[in-house]
Amino acid sequence: MDISIVGSGYVGTTIAACFADFGHTVTTIDIDEQVVDQLNHGTAPIHEPGLNELIDAYGGNRLQATTDYAAVRDTDVTFLALPTPSNADGSIDTSAIEASARTLGEALATKDSDHLVVVKSTVIPGTTEDVLYPLLNDAAGEETNQRIDVAMNPEFLSQGTAVTDFQTPDKVVFGTRTDSATELLTAVFEPLLAESEPALVDTGVREAEMIKYANNAFLATKISLINELGNLCKEYGVDAYEVAAAIGLDDRIGEQFLRSGVGWGGSCFPKDTRALIAAARDVNYEPSLLEATVEVNEKQPKRLLDLLKKHVDVSDRRIAVLGLAFKSGTDDIRGSRAKPTIERLQEHNADIVAYDPVATKHMQETFPDIDYAESAAAALNGAHGAVVVTDWDEFSALDEEFDQMADPVVVDGRRVITRKDDIIYEGITW
Ligand SMILES: NC(=O)c1ccc[n+]([C@@H]2O[C@H](COP(=O)([O-])OP(=O)(O)OC[C@H]3O[C@@H](n4cnc5c(N)ncnc54)[C@H](O)[C@@H]3O)[C@@H](O)[C@H]2O)c1
Ligand SMILES: O=c1ccn([C@@H]2O[C@H](COP(=O)(O)OP(=O)(O)O[C@H]3O[C@H](CO)[C@@H](O)[C@H](O)[C@H]3O)[C@@H](O)[C@H]2O)c(=O)[nH]1
């Protein structure tokens, strides 16, 4: 099948590579010429395990990239994997996806056969049918010989494991208005459905849009709840991880997403919880639990710092921040808990030295005035305290490096440090 994908970020590039791997012919469209060049030369524009190998195999042959929307005319279906960032009030900014729908509609005006546009981006219920569908068809014009249909196919991959998550999902959701859209999506996903046999949810467009938000809101709330319980555990001298391991044995609770710590970040949970809160207010519903979910999350970096300040006066002291990415396995710093942690340290005049194996370059743009070390060992050398913000595996191997600290105070926000002897070690919830 011939597939086009608009937007070549974390979602667009991953699905492009995996669709090519299924045997489909894929054309990606992006406004960023550098991204287009990279893809055509077989290089992934983002850091994701396993992605470079796929792009290397298919980029420039079965997977072609372009900036020209005209390419969609030679395809059967177009996926929109465009950003839907937050407006100041938390609602989603649909400008990129709307602009793209207009250009796409114009490009499709001269196509002779019907076309399906599938929204992969996370959008509030009603966006696909009430906003994008009319935009596409208006832009295509009344003279057109074909009909543009829309569908919604939310994406549940996580960064750091994007390729394997996409290839082996728990579920695939088709939100459609017509049987022909469902049939076309089934054909696109046929290799994946046959190989990994995920649950297939065949539903309406608005339901599909809401399933995506509900999924993320549930997971973010689960983490905030374990963080709240974890904070309480700490006050009572109880290890939150022992408690989490036990409650996770209850199938109704489940063992995943019970790692308490410095909180959730990323490009999705912060944006999507705020978007759902804004959408609730739009219909005069007060989303108290979602607001509490966000509030608990915002408190965790302060708790991390309070634990550090219990042992060290951070003012004018060298403090190491270990980890800048919002989670391990990615160079993405969007929504990273390292940002509020660094801001708080700055408010207390700490002399900050940060380290991350892959995300330093991005953080330098946000915080150009702090020091960055080449290794965790270099960051710890001479430091009066250290906070751990990202769960990188390499931090578990740190040992003698702590002996080089001026004061060996370590506050772990992710439960990754294994060395406990001869240092002052505090876990945020244990
Ligand atoms: N990142 C994730 O893990 C993830 C997972 C599931 C769903 N989502 C959702 O998927 C959507 C995309 O997220 P992402 O993280 O892949 O975004 P991203 O920011 O990584 O990538 C977006 C890409 O779109 C391009 N672009 C912007 N405007 C364009 C236009 N008008 N025409 C063509 N290209 C354009 C940008 O240059 C960029 O390459 C969002 O709605 C997000 O909420 C993201
Ligand atoms: O037990 C846990 C699990 C995660 N986190 C944190 O939560 C954030 C998000 O982690 P994760 O969900 O693994 O990564 P994302 O790439 O943000 O993926 C989420 O957001 C994506 C975008 O919508 C969805 O597609 C995924 O299903 C959803 O898991 C990170 O800061 C993690 O450190 C915790 O603090 N404790």
XYZ file of C-alpha atoms and ligand atoms in Angstrom:
510
model
C 0.000 0.000 0.000
C 1.147 3.610 -0.626
C 1.100 5.651 2.562
C 1.960 9.299 3.218
C 2.768 10.690 6.657
C 2.816 14.406 7.472
C 5.186 15.280 10.332
C 8.476 13.452 10.943
C 8.986 13.780 14.679
C 8.915 11.021 17.307
C 5.604 9.586 16.089
C 5.846 10.317 12.348
C 9.354 8.918 11.917
C 8.669 5.830 14.003
C 5.483 4.917 12.154
C 7.103 5.718 8.777
C 9.986 3.328 9.493
C 7.671 0.604 10.814
C 5.162 0.914 7.934
C 8.097 0.586 5.493
C 9.191 -2.476 7.453
C 5.666 -3.942 6.990
C 6.332 -3.731 3.221
C 4.373 -0.543 2.486
C 5.742 2.260 0.321
C 5.969 5.353 2.517
C 6.352 9.049 1.721
C 6.925 11.458 4.598
C 6.286 15.194 4.394
C 7.834 17.719 6.755
C 8.394 21.490 6.643
C 11.900 21.006 8.048
C 14.295 20.481 5.117
C 17.037 19.150 7.356
C 14.721 16.390 8.630
C 13.750 15.533 5.029
C 17.423 15.339 3.971
C 18.325 13.149 6.924
C 15.531 10.669 6.152
C 16.456 10.482 2.461
C 20.058 9.788 3.464
C 19.011 6.959 5.778
C 19.482 8.779 9.109
C 16.846 9.109 11.829
C 16.230 12.744 12.844
C 15.534 11.686 16.451
C 17.192 9.390 18.992
C 15.183 6.139 19.448
C 16.608 2.646 19.952
C 16.244 0.550 16.766
C 15.088 3.466 14.617
C 18.370 4.224 12.857
C 18.619 0.616 11.639
C 15.155 0.800 10.024
C 15.721 4.245 8.506
C 19.105 3.065 7.250
C 17.440 0.064 5.578
C 14.499 1.913 3.959
C 15.369 5.652 3.831
C 15.833 6.838 0.245
C 14.177 3.724 -1.241
C 10.905 2.321 0.169
C 10.755 5.366 2.453
C 11.042 8.728 0.705
C 10.866 12.154 2.359
C 9.816 15.474 0.833
C 8.616 18.977 1.733
C 6.062 18.862 -1.104
C 2.459 17.975 -0.241
C 1.808 17.039 -3.912
C 3.282 13.625 -3.035
C 0.043 12.700 -1.209
C -1.772 12.331 -4.548
C 0.157 9.117 -5.249
C -0.869 7.558 -1.936
C -4.034 5.847 -0.636
C -3.993 7.256 2.859
C -2.309 10.118 4.765
C -1.448 10.014 8.478
C -1.128 13.345 10.315
C 1.580 13.162 12.997
C 1.846 16.873 13.686
C 2.464 18.648 16.989
C -0.507 19.713 19.120
C 1.317 21.803 21.773
C -0.244 23.676 24.683
C -1.639 27.191 24.471
C -1.035 29.418 27.522
C -4.340 28.240 29.066
C -3.444 24.551 28.570
C -5.778 23.984 25.616
C -4.231 22.484 22.483
C -2.831 24.677 19.755
C -4.279 23.175 16.567
C -2.622 25.681 14.211
C -0.076 23.224 12.723
C -2.640 20.519 12.122
C -5.154 23.012 10.686
C -2.563 24.582 8.364
C -1.562 21.127 7.224
C -5.195 20.089 6.598
C -5.655 23.120 4.316
C -2.498 22.382 2.299
C -3.379 18.693 2.174
C -6.921 19.447 0.949
C -5.542 21.679 -1.816
C -3.050 18.990 -2.853
C -5.822 16.366 -2.940
C -8.113 18.524 -5.113
C -6.602 17.031 -8.270
C -6.523 13.430 -7.090
C -8.967 11.210 -8.984
C -9.804 8.699 -6.291
C -11.070 8.870 -2.699
C -8.575 9.543 0.052
C -8.456 8.803 3.780
C -6.797 11.222 6.214
C -5.955 9.607 9.546
C -5.213 11.776 12.586
C -2.376 10.283 14.675
C -1.843 13.457 16.710
C -3.471 13.702 20.122
C -6.553 15.919 19.716
C -9.581 16.844 21.831
C -12.853 15.054 20.866
C -14.489 16.806 17.931
C -11.251 18.127 16.378
C -11.059 15.506 13.608
C -14.705 15.631 12.512
C -15.694 19.216 13.346
C -12.472 21.082 12.519
C -10.231 19.050 10.199
C -12.877 17.302 8.067
C -14.509 20.553 6.860
C -11.101 22.212 6.379
C -9.871 19.348 4.192
C -12.979 19.209 2.034
C -13.323 23.004 1.723
C -9.686 23.247 0.629
C -10.180 20.417 -1.886
C -13.059 22.459 -3.389
C -16.477 21.549 -4.722
C -15.219 20.667 -8.190
C -13.171 17.754 -6.928
C -14.077 14.264 -8.204
C -13.192 12.555 -4.990
C -14.218 12.461 -1.369
C -11.880 12.950 1.545
C -12.799 10.845 4.567
C -11.240 11.203 8.031
C -10.374 8.741 10.797
C -8.560 8.885 14.113
C -5.899 6.331 15.107
C -4.360 7.371 18.441
C -0.768 6.376 19.155
C 0.334 4.868 22.484
C 4.090 4.447 21.946
C 6.456 5.717 24.638
C 9.691 7.540 23.872
C 12.796 5.474 24.466
C 10.924 2.317 23.372
C 8.998 3.809 20.441
C 9.857 1.187 17.811
C 9.100 -1.906 19.893
C 6.008 -0.248 21.416
C 4.672 0.454 17.933
C 5.477 -3.045 16.670
C 3.963 -4.842 19.678
C 1.111 -2.730 21.087
C -1.463 -3.915 23.659
C -4.176 -2.427 21.497
C -4.795 -0.694 18.181
C -7.676 1.803 18.046
C -9.494 2.647 14.810
C -11.863 5.601 15.188
C -13.815 5.751 11.938
C -16.976 7.192 10.348
C -17.253 4.663 7.499
C -16.716 0.954 6.855
C -14.329 1.765 4.019
C -12.059 3.702 6.432
C -12.016 0.726 8.822
C -11.187 -1.624 5.932
C -8.363 0.606 4.717
C -6.858 0.943 8.212
C -7.109 -2.823 8.676
C -5.123 -3.299 5.457
C -2.456 -0.805 6.616
C -2.052 -2.575 9.970
C -2.532 -6.125 8.634
C 1.120 -7.243 9.146
C 1.104 -5.915 12.737
C -2.336 -7.387 13.529
C -1.210 -10.788 12.207
C 2.196 -10.750 13.918
C 1.524 -9.407 17.422
C -2.256 -9.929 17.683
C -3.104 -6.813 19.726
C -6.673 -6.110 20.848
C -8.415 -4.227 18.031
C -10.760 -1.471 19.185
C -13.114 -0.504 16.360
C -14.904 2.636 17.500
C -16.078 6.124 16.582
C -13.807 9.083 15.863
C -14.659 11.045 19.045
C -14.272 7.923 21.175
C -10.814 7.297 19.692
C -9.815 10.898 20.463
C -10.992 10.530 24.066
C -9.399 7.076 24.558
C -5.978 8.669 23.988
C -6.516 11.368 26.631
C -8.103 8.913 29.071
C -5.132 6.561 28.680
C -2.594 9.287 29.481
C -4.697 10.887 32.231
C -5.062 7.489 33.911
C -1.315 6.765 33.786
C -0.335 10.252 34.998
C -2.858 9.970 37.835
C -1.560 6.519 38.749
C 1.962 7.942 39.103
C 0.739 10.963 41.080
C -1.192 8.665 43.406
C 1.861 6.494 44.054
C 3.884 9.696 44.565
C 1.364 10.957 47.116
C 1.393 7.584 48.877
C 5.189 7.529 48.561
C 5.528 10.954 50.209
C 3.440 9.625 53.078
C 5.515 6.430 53.229
C 8.660 8.548 53.607
C 7.123 10.457 56.548
C 6.313 7.141 58.248
C 9.722 5.583 57.509
C 8.182 3.078 55.104
C 9.750 2.056 51.761
C 7.231 3.064 49.057
C 8.743 0.551 46.608
C 7.942 -2.357 48.939
C 4.389 -1.079 49.226
C 4.120 -0.586 45.435
C 5.449 -4.087 44.742
C 2.791 -5.555 47.026
C -0.197 -3.553 45.780
C 0.918 -4.166 42.184
C 0.263 -7.887 42.741
C -3.433 -7.086 42.775
C -4.465 -7.559 39.138
C -6.939 -4.728 39.525
C -4.030 -2.357 40.254
C -1.248 -3.871 38.127
C 2.500 -3.545 38.657
C 3.325 -0.939 36.003
C 3.601 2.832 36.504
C 4.049 2.501 40.268
C 7.591 3.932 40.359
C 7.343 6.861 42.729
C 9.896 9.649 42.476
C 10.449 13.168 41.241
C 7.368 12.985 39.005
C 6.278 12.585 35.416
C 7.474 14.697 32.506
C 7.725 14.302 28.756
C 6.028 15.760 25.722
C 2.706 14.070 26.480
C 1.586 13.714 30.128
C 2.069 17.429 31.015
C 0.482 18.652 27.770
C -2.350 16.115 27.689
C -3.421 16.498 31.337
C -3.519 20.282 30.900
C -5.470 19.914 27.645
C -8.060 17.683 29.294
C -8.404 20.121 32.212
C -8.899 23.012 29.748
C -11.404 20.941 27.734
C -13.323 20.106 30.922
C -13.532 23.797 31.872
C -14.775 24.543 28.357
C -17.873 22.493 29.121
C -18.137 23.881 32.682
C -16.912 20.715 34.367
C -14.442 21.114 37.246
C -11.895 18.266 36.889
C -10.766 18.112 40.552
C -8.885 14.825 40.337
C -6.946 15.828 37.207
C -6.025 19.122 38.872
C -4.734 17.213 41.911
C -2.768 14.907 39.594
C -0.907 17.929 38.206
C -0.525 19.577 41.624
C 1.103 16.501 43.213
C 3.455 16.265 40.238
C 4.536 19.879 40.609
C 5.383 19.351 44.281
C 7.866 16.502 43.764
C 10.911 18.555 42.614
C 10.457 20.788 45.695
C 10.434 17.705 47.934
C 13.663 16.533 46.278
C 15.305 19.875 47.053
C 13.940 19.987 50.620
C 15.610 16.624 51.266
C 18.906 17.944 49.913
C 18.662 21.147 51.985
C 18.147 19.025 55.115
C 21.820 18.026 54.738
C 23.509 20.823 52.744
C 23.288 24.593 52.556
C 23.238 24.749 48.749
C 23.985 28.471 48.436
C 27.270 28.959 46.503
C 27.938 25.218 46.763
C 28.582 22.933 43.813
C 25.514 20.699 43.361
C 25.410 17.926 40.750
C 22.210 17.263 38.794
C 22.359 13.741 37.381
C 20.024 13.292 34.413
C 18.361 15.914 32.202
C 16.177 13.861 29.820
C 12.564 13.386 30.932
C 13.231 9.629 31.106
C 16.051 7.286 30.165
C 16.450 6.145 26.554
C 15.689 9.544 25.023
C 17.413 12.890 24.447
C 14.061 14.681 24.835
C 13.901 17.244 27.656
C 10.294 18.365 27.090
C 8.558 18.500 30.476
C 11.668 17.075 32.165
C 11.639 17.268 35.955
C 15.241 18.473 35.643
C 13.939 21.919 34.647
C 12.012 22.771 37.866
C 14.842 21.110 39.829
C 17.459 23.384 38.223
C 15.206 26.444 38.611
C 14.795 25.772 42.337
C 18.530 25.231 42.777
C 19.123 28.538 40.969
C 16.651 30.294 43.304
C 18.828 29.036 46.161
C 22.042 30.283 44.461
C 23.489 26.809 44.004
C 26.499 26.404 41.742
C 24.987 23.806 39.395
C 26.837 21.212 37.348
C 24.614 18.974 35.245
C 25.231 15.718 33.422
C 23.209 13.580 31.012
C 24.518 10.937 28.583
C 22.523 12.305 25.591
C 20.383 15.330 26.510
C 23.003 17.938 27.455
C 22.915 19.778 24.114
C 19.166 20.384 24.385
C 19.339 21.533 28.002
C 22.154 23.978 27.182
C 19.648 25.921 25.074
C 17.295 26.239 28.077
C 19.944 26.805 30.761
C 23.038 28.248 29.020
C 24.515 29.593 32.284
C 25.006 26.430 34.315
C 27.973 24.075 34.004
C 27.726 20.796 32.106
C 30.011 17.859 32.829
C 31.225 15.204 30.388
C 30.488 12.361 32.791
C 28.668 11.633 36.039
C 32.089 11.214 37.684
C 33.130 14.711 36.578
C 29.848 16.192 37.832
C 30.217 14.536 41.246
C 33.890 15.488 41.650
C 34.036 18.183 44.363
C 30.230 18.489 44.648
C 28.599 19.162 48.015
C 25.454 17.346 47.012
C 23.823 15.480 44.124
C 20.251 14.986 42.972
C 19.238 12.179 40.605
C 16.467 13.187 38.207
C 16.567 10.629 35.355
C 16.616 6.824 35.636
C 19.671 6.189 33.421
C 21.101 2.681 33.986
C 24.654 4.042 34.146
C 23.809 5.839 37.416
C 23.271 2.469 39.145
C 26.929 1.609 38.484
C 28.216 4.748 40.270
C 30.298 3.813 43.307
C 33.776 5.280 44.030
C 32.705 8.381 42.116
C 30.771 9.395 45.257
C 34.046 9.314 47.232
C 35.258 12.278 45.151
C 32.432 14.506 46.404
C 33.244 17.310 48.861
C 30.178 16.203 50.880
C 28.747 12.861 49.794
C 25.034 13.788 50.005
C 22.916 12.040 47.383
C 19.175 12.525 46.955
C 17.741 9.967 44.568
C 14.568 10.951 42.714
C 14.402 7.727 40.657
C 15.652 4.893 42.880
C 18.623 4.091 40.680
C 21.605 4.562 43.011
C 22.871 1.252 44.427
C 25.789 2.522 46.564
C 24.496 3.273 50.068
C 27.545 2.822 52.366
C 29.590 5.805 53.552
C 27.401 8.371 51.841
C 24.364 10.288 53.061
C 21.680 8.742 50.879
C 18.058 9.873 50.756
C 15.356 8.401 48.542
C 12.493 10.758 47.757
C 9.803 8.266 48.814
C 11.812 5.619 50.673
N 6.094 11.842 21.307
C 5.344 10.820 21.662
O 5.822 9.889 22.343
C 3.900 10.741 21.267
C 3.191 9.539 21.445
C 1.846 9.473 21.085
C 1.210 10.584 20.537
N 1.917 11.743 20.371
C 1.224 12.870 19.733
O 1.630 12.885 18.348
C 1.722 14.227 17.847
C 3.123 14.467 17.290
O 4.043 14.362 18.355
P 5.622 14.234 18.122
O 6.222 14.048 19.473
O 5.894 13.218 17.051
O 5.948 15.694 17.552
P 7.367 16.285 17.143
O 7.386 17.682 17.633
O 8.447 15.338 17.535
O 7.330 16.301 15.533
C 6.475 17.049 14.761
C 7.033 17.216 13.338
O 6.052 17.903 12.545
C 6.720 18.846 11.695
N 5.756 19.878 11.288
C 5.253 20.906 12.017
N 4.332 21.590 11.312
C 4.255 20.982 10.086
C 3.465 21.206 8.900
N 2.557 22.193 8.829
N 3.632 20.363 7.837
C 4.548 19.364 7.885
N 5.304 19.097 8.981
C 5.169 19.899 10.054
C 7.885 19.338 12.540
O 8.902 19.894 11.724
C 8.326 18.033 13.263
O 9.284 17.335 12.510
C 1.331 15.128 19.032
O -0.047 15.395 18.953
C 1.615 14.259 20.256
O 0.811 14.614 21.355
C 3.241 11.848 20.694
O 6.178 4.426 37.186
C 6.493 5.443 36.539
C 6.450 5.509 35.132
C 6.820 6.689 34.499
N 7.219 7.767 35.216
C 7.570 9.030 34.523
O 6.514 9.364 33.658
C 7.004 10.088 32.520
C 6.474 9.501 31.233
O 7.047 8.215 31.036
P 6.522 7.206 29.904
O 5.070 7.101 29.986
O 7.305 5.979 30.039
O 7.001 7.954 28.568
P 6.237 8.809 27.425
O 7.073 8.711 26.210
O 5.921 10.164 27.945
O 4.888 7.994 27.130
C 3.607 8.424 27.577
O 3.080 9.418 26.717
C 2.985 8.996 25.316
C 2.514 10.196 24.511
O 1.153 10.403 24.591
C 2.005 7.824 25.239
O 1.874 7.416 23.880
C 2.519 6.678 26.116
O 1.571 5.603 26.092
C 2.687 7.188 27.553
O 3.257 6.159 28.383
C 8.534 10.048 32.636
O 8.988 11.281 33.165
C 8.798 8.916 33.622
O 9.990 9.103 34.356
C 7.270 7.712 36.611
O 7.615 8.695 37.268
N 6.914 6.534 37.234
